[in-house]
CSV table of C-alpha atoms in Angstrom, one decimal:
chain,number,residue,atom,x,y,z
A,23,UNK,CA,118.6,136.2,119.3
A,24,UNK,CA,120.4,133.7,117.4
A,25,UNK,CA,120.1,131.3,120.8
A,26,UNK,CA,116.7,132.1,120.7
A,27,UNK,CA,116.4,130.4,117.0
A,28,UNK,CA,118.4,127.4,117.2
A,29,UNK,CA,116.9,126.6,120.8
A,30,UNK,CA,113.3,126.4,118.6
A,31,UNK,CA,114.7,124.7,115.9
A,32,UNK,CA,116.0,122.4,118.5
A,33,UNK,CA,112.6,121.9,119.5
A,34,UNK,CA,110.7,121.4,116.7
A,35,UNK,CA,113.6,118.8,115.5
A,36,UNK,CA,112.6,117.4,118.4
A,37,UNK,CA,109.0,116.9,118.1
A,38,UNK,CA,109.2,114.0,115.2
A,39,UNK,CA,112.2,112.1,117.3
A,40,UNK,CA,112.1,108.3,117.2
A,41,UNK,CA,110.7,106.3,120.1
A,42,UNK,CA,113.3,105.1,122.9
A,43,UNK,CA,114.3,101.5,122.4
A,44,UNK,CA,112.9,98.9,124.3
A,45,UNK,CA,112.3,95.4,123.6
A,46,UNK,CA,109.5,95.6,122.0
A,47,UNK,CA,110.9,98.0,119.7
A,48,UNK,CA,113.6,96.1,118.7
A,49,UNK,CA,111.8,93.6,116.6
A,50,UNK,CA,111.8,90.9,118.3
A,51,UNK,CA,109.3,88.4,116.2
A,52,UNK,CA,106.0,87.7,117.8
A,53,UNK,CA,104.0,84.9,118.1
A,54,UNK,CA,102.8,85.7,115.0
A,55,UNK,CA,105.7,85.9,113.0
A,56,UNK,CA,107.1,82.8,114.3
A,57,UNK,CA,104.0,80.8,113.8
A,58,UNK,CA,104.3,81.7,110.3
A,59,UNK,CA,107.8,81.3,109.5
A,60,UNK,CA,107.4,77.6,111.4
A,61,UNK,CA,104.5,76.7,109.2
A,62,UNK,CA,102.4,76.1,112.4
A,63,UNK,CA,99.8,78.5,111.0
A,64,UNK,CA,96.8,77.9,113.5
A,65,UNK,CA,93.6,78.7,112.1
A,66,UNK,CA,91.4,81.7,113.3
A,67,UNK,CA,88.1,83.4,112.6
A,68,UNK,CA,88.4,85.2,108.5
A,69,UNK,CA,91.1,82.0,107.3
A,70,UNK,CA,89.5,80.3,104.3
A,71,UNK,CA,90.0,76.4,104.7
A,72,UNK,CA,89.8,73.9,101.2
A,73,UNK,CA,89.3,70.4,102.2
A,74,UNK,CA,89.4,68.0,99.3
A,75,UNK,CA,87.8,64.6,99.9
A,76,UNK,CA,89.7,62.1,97.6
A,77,UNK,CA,87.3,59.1,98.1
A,78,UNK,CA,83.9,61.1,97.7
A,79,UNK,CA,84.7,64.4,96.0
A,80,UNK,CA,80.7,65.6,97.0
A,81,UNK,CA,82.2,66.1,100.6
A,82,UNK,CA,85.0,68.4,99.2
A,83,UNK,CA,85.0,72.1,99.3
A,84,UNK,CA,85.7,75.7,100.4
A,85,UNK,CA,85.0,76.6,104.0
A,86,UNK,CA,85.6,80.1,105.6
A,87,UNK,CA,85.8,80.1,109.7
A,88,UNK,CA,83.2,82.2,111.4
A,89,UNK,CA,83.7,84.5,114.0
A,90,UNK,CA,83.1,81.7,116.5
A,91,UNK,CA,86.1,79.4,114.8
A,92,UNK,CA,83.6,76.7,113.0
A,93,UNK,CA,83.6,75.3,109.8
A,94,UNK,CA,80.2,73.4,108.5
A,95,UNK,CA,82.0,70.8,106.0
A,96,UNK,CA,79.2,69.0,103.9
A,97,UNK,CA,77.9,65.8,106.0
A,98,UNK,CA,79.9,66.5,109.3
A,99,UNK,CA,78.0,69.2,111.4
A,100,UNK,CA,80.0,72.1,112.7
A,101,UNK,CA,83.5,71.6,113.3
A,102,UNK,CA,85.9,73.8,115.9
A,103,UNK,CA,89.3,75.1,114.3
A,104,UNK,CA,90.5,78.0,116.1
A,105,UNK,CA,94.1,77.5,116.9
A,106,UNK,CA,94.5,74.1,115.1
A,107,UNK,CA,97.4,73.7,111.9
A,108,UNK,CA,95.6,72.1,109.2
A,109,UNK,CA,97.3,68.8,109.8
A,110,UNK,CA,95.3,68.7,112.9
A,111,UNK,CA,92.1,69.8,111.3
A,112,UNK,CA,92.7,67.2,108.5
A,113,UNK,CA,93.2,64.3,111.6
A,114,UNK,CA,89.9,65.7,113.4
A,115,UNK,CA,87.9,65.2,110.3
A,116,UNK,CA,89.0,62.2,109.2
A,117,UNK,CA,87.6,60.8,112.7
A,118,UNK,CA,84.9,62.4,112.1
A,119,UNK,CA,84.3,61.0,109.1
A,120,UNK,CA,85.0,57.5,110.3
A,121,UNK,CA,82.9,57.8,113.4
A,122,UNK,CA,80.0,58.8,111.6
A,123,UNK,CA,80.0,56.0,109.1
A,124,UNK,CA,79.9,58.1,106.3
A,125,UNK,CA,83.6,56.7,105.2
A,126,UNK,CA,85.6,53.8,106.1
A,127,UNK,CA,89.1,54.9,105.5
A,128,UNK,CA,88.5,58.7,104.9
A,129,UNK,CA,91.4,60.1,102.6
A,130,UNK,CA,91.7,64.0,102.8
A,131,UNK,CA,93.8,67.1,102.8
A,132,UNK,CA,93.3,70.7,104.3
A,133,UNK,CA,94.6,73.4,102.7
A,134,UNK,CA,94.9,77.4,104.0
A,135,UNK,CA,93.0,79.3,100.7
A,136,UNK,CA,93.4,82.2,102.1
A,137,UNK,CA,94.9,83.9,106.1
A,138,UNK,CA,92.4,86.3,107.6
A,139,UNK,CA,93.0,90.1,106.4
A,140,UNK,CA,95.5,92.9,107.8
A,141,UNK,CA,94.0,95.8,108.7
A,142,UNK,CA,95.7,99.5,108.7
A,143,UNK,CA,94.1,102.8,110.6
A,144,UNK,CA,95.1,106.2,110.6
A,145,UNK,CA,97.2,108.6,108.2
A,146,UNK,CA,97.1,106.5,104.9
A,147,UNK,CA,95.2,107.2,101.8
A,148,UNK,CA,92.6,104.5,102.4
A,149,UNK,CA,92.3,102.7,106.0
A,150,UNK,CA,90.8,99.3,106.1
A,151,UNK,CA,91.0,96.2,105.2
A,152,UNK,CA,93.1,94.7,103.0
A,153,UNK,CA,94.2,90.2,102.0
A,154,UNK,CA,96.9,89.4,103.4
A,155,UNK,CA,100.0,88.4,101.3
A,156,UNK,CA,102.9,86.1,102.2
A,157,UNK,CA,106.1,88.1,103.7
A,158,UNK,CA,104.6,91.9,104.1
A,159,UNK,CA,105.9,94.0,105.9
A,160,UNK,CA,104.9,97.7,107.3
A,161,UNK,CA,106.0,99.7,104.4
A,162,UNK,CA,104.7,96.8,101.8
A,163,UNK,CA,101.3,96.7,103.5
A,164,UNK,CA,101.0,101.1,103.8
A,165,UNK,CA,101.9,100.6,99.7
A,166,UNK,CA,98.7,98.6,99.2
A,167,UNK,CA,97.0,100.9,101.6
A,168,UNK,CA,98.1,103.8,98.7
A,169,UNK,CA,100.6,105.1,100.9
A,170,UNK,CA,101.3,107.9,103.5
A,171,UNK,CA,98.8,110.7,104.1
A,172,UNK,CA,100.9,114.3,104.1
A,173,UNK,CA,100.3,114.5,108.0
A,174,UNK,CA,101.4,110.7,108.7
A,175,UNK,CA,104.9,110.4,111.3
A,176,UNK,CA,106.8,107.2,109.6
A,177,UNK,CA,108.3,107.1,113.1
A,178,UNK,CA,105.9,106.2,115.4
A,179,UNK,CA,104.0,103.3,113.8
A,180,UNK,CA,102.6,100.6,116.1
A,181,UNK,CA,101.4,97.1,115.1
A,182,UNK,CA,98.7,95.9,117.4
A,183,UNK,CA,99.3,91.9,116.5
A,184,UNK,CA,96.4,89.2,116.2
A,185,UNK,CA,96.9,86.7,118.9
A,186,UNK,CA,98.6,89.9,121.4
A,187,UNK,CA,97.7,89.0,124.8
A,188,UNK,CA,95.9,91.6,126.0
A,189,UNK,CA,95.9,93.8,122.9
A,190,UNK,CA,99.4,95.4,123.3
A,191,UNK,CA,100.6,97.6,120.8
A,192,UNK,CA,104.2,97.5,119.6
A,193,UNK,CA,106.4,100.3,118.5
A,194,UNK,CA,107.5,99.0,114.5
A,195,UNK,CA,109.6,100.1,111.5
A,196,UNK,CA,108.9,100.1,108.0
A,197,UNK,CA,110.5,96.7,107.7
A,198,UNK,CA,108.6,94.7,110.5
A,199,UNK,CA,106.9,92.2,109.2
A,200,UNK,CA,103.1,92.1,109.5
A,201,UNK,CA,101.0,88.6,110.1
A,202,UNK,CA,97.4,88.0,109.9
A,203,UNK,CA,94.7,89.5,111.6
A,204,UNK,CA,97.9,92.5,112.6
A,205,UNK,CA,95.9,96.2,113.0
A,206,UNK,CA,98.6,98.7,111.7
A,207,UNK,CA,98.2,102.3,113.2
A,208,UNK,CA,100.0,105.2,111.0
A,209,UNK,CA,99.8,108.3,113.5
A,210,UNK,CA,99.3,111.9,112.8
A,211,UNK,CA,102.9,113.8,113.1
A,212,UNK,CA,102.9,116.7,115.6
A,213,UNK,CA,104.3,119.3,113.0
């Protein structure tokens, strides 16, 4: 009898066990994480973009990217910026500028406002959206998210990053860190 108890014990001990190691469990940083620690942020659909004109501050302003990776600055038509740093966006628009006649030695700077949002699914308070914030990690961004639901396993998160290619999902802990655009998935715990 008593064999009969530990061996189900045993098994539901077993039931919340955590995931077997491989390399993309060991966090390894992802393209992501390393873009952001370089500070080669490149620039996606949701970033908010300020380009301040010093010459002609009528051409300055707040731009968000679209969902197609445009920005309509005043007097320059739409302008591509998916995957550019803002040095390169600043470059590209100070051509522009130029090319078009509108100014003969364009002065500007282009400045992230604000990355594109994290988003979180599954067994936290409230799922959704939520800004992102420099340096966050799981458990940081499940805090903002008003923590664990009673049925949520801490063990098997998975962080489906923004620039993945082909939308892989990778086995996290709390302390991974999180980049823009990341979709965070708390599971449901089988016990």
């Amino acid at each position: 009898m008593w064999a009969c108890l530990f061996g189900a014990a045993l098994g539901l001990a077993a039931c919340e066990t955590q995931p077997p190691m491989t390399t993309k469990t060991l966090q390894q940083p992802s393209q992501v994480t390393q873009t952001i620690r370089m500070g080669e942020y490149r620039v996606a659909p949701g970033d908010k973009l300020r380009v301040v004109v010093l010459s002609d501050t009528e051409l300055s302003g707040d731009y968000e990217v679209d969902s197609t990776g445009v920005i309509s600055p005043r007097m320059a038509t739409r302008v591509p910026v998916v995957g550019m740093t803002t040095v390169e966006i600043e470059t590209m628009l100070k051509d522009r500028y130029r090319a078009d006649g509108l100014l003969r030695n364009p002065k500007l700077t282009v400045d992230l406002v604000a990355r594109r949002p994290f988003y979180i699914l599954g067994e936290v308070t409230r799922s959704g959206s939520f800004p992102y914030v420099n340096g966050i990690n799981v458990i940081q961004a499940i805090a903002i998210a008003g923590g664990y639901t009673r049925r949520a396993s801490k063990t098997r998160i998975t962080v489906k990053r923004f620039n993945s290619p082909g939308g892989e999902e990778e086995t996290v802990t709390e302390d991974s860190p999180i980049g823009p655009g990341d979709v965070i998935y708390v599971p449901e715990r089988w016990f």
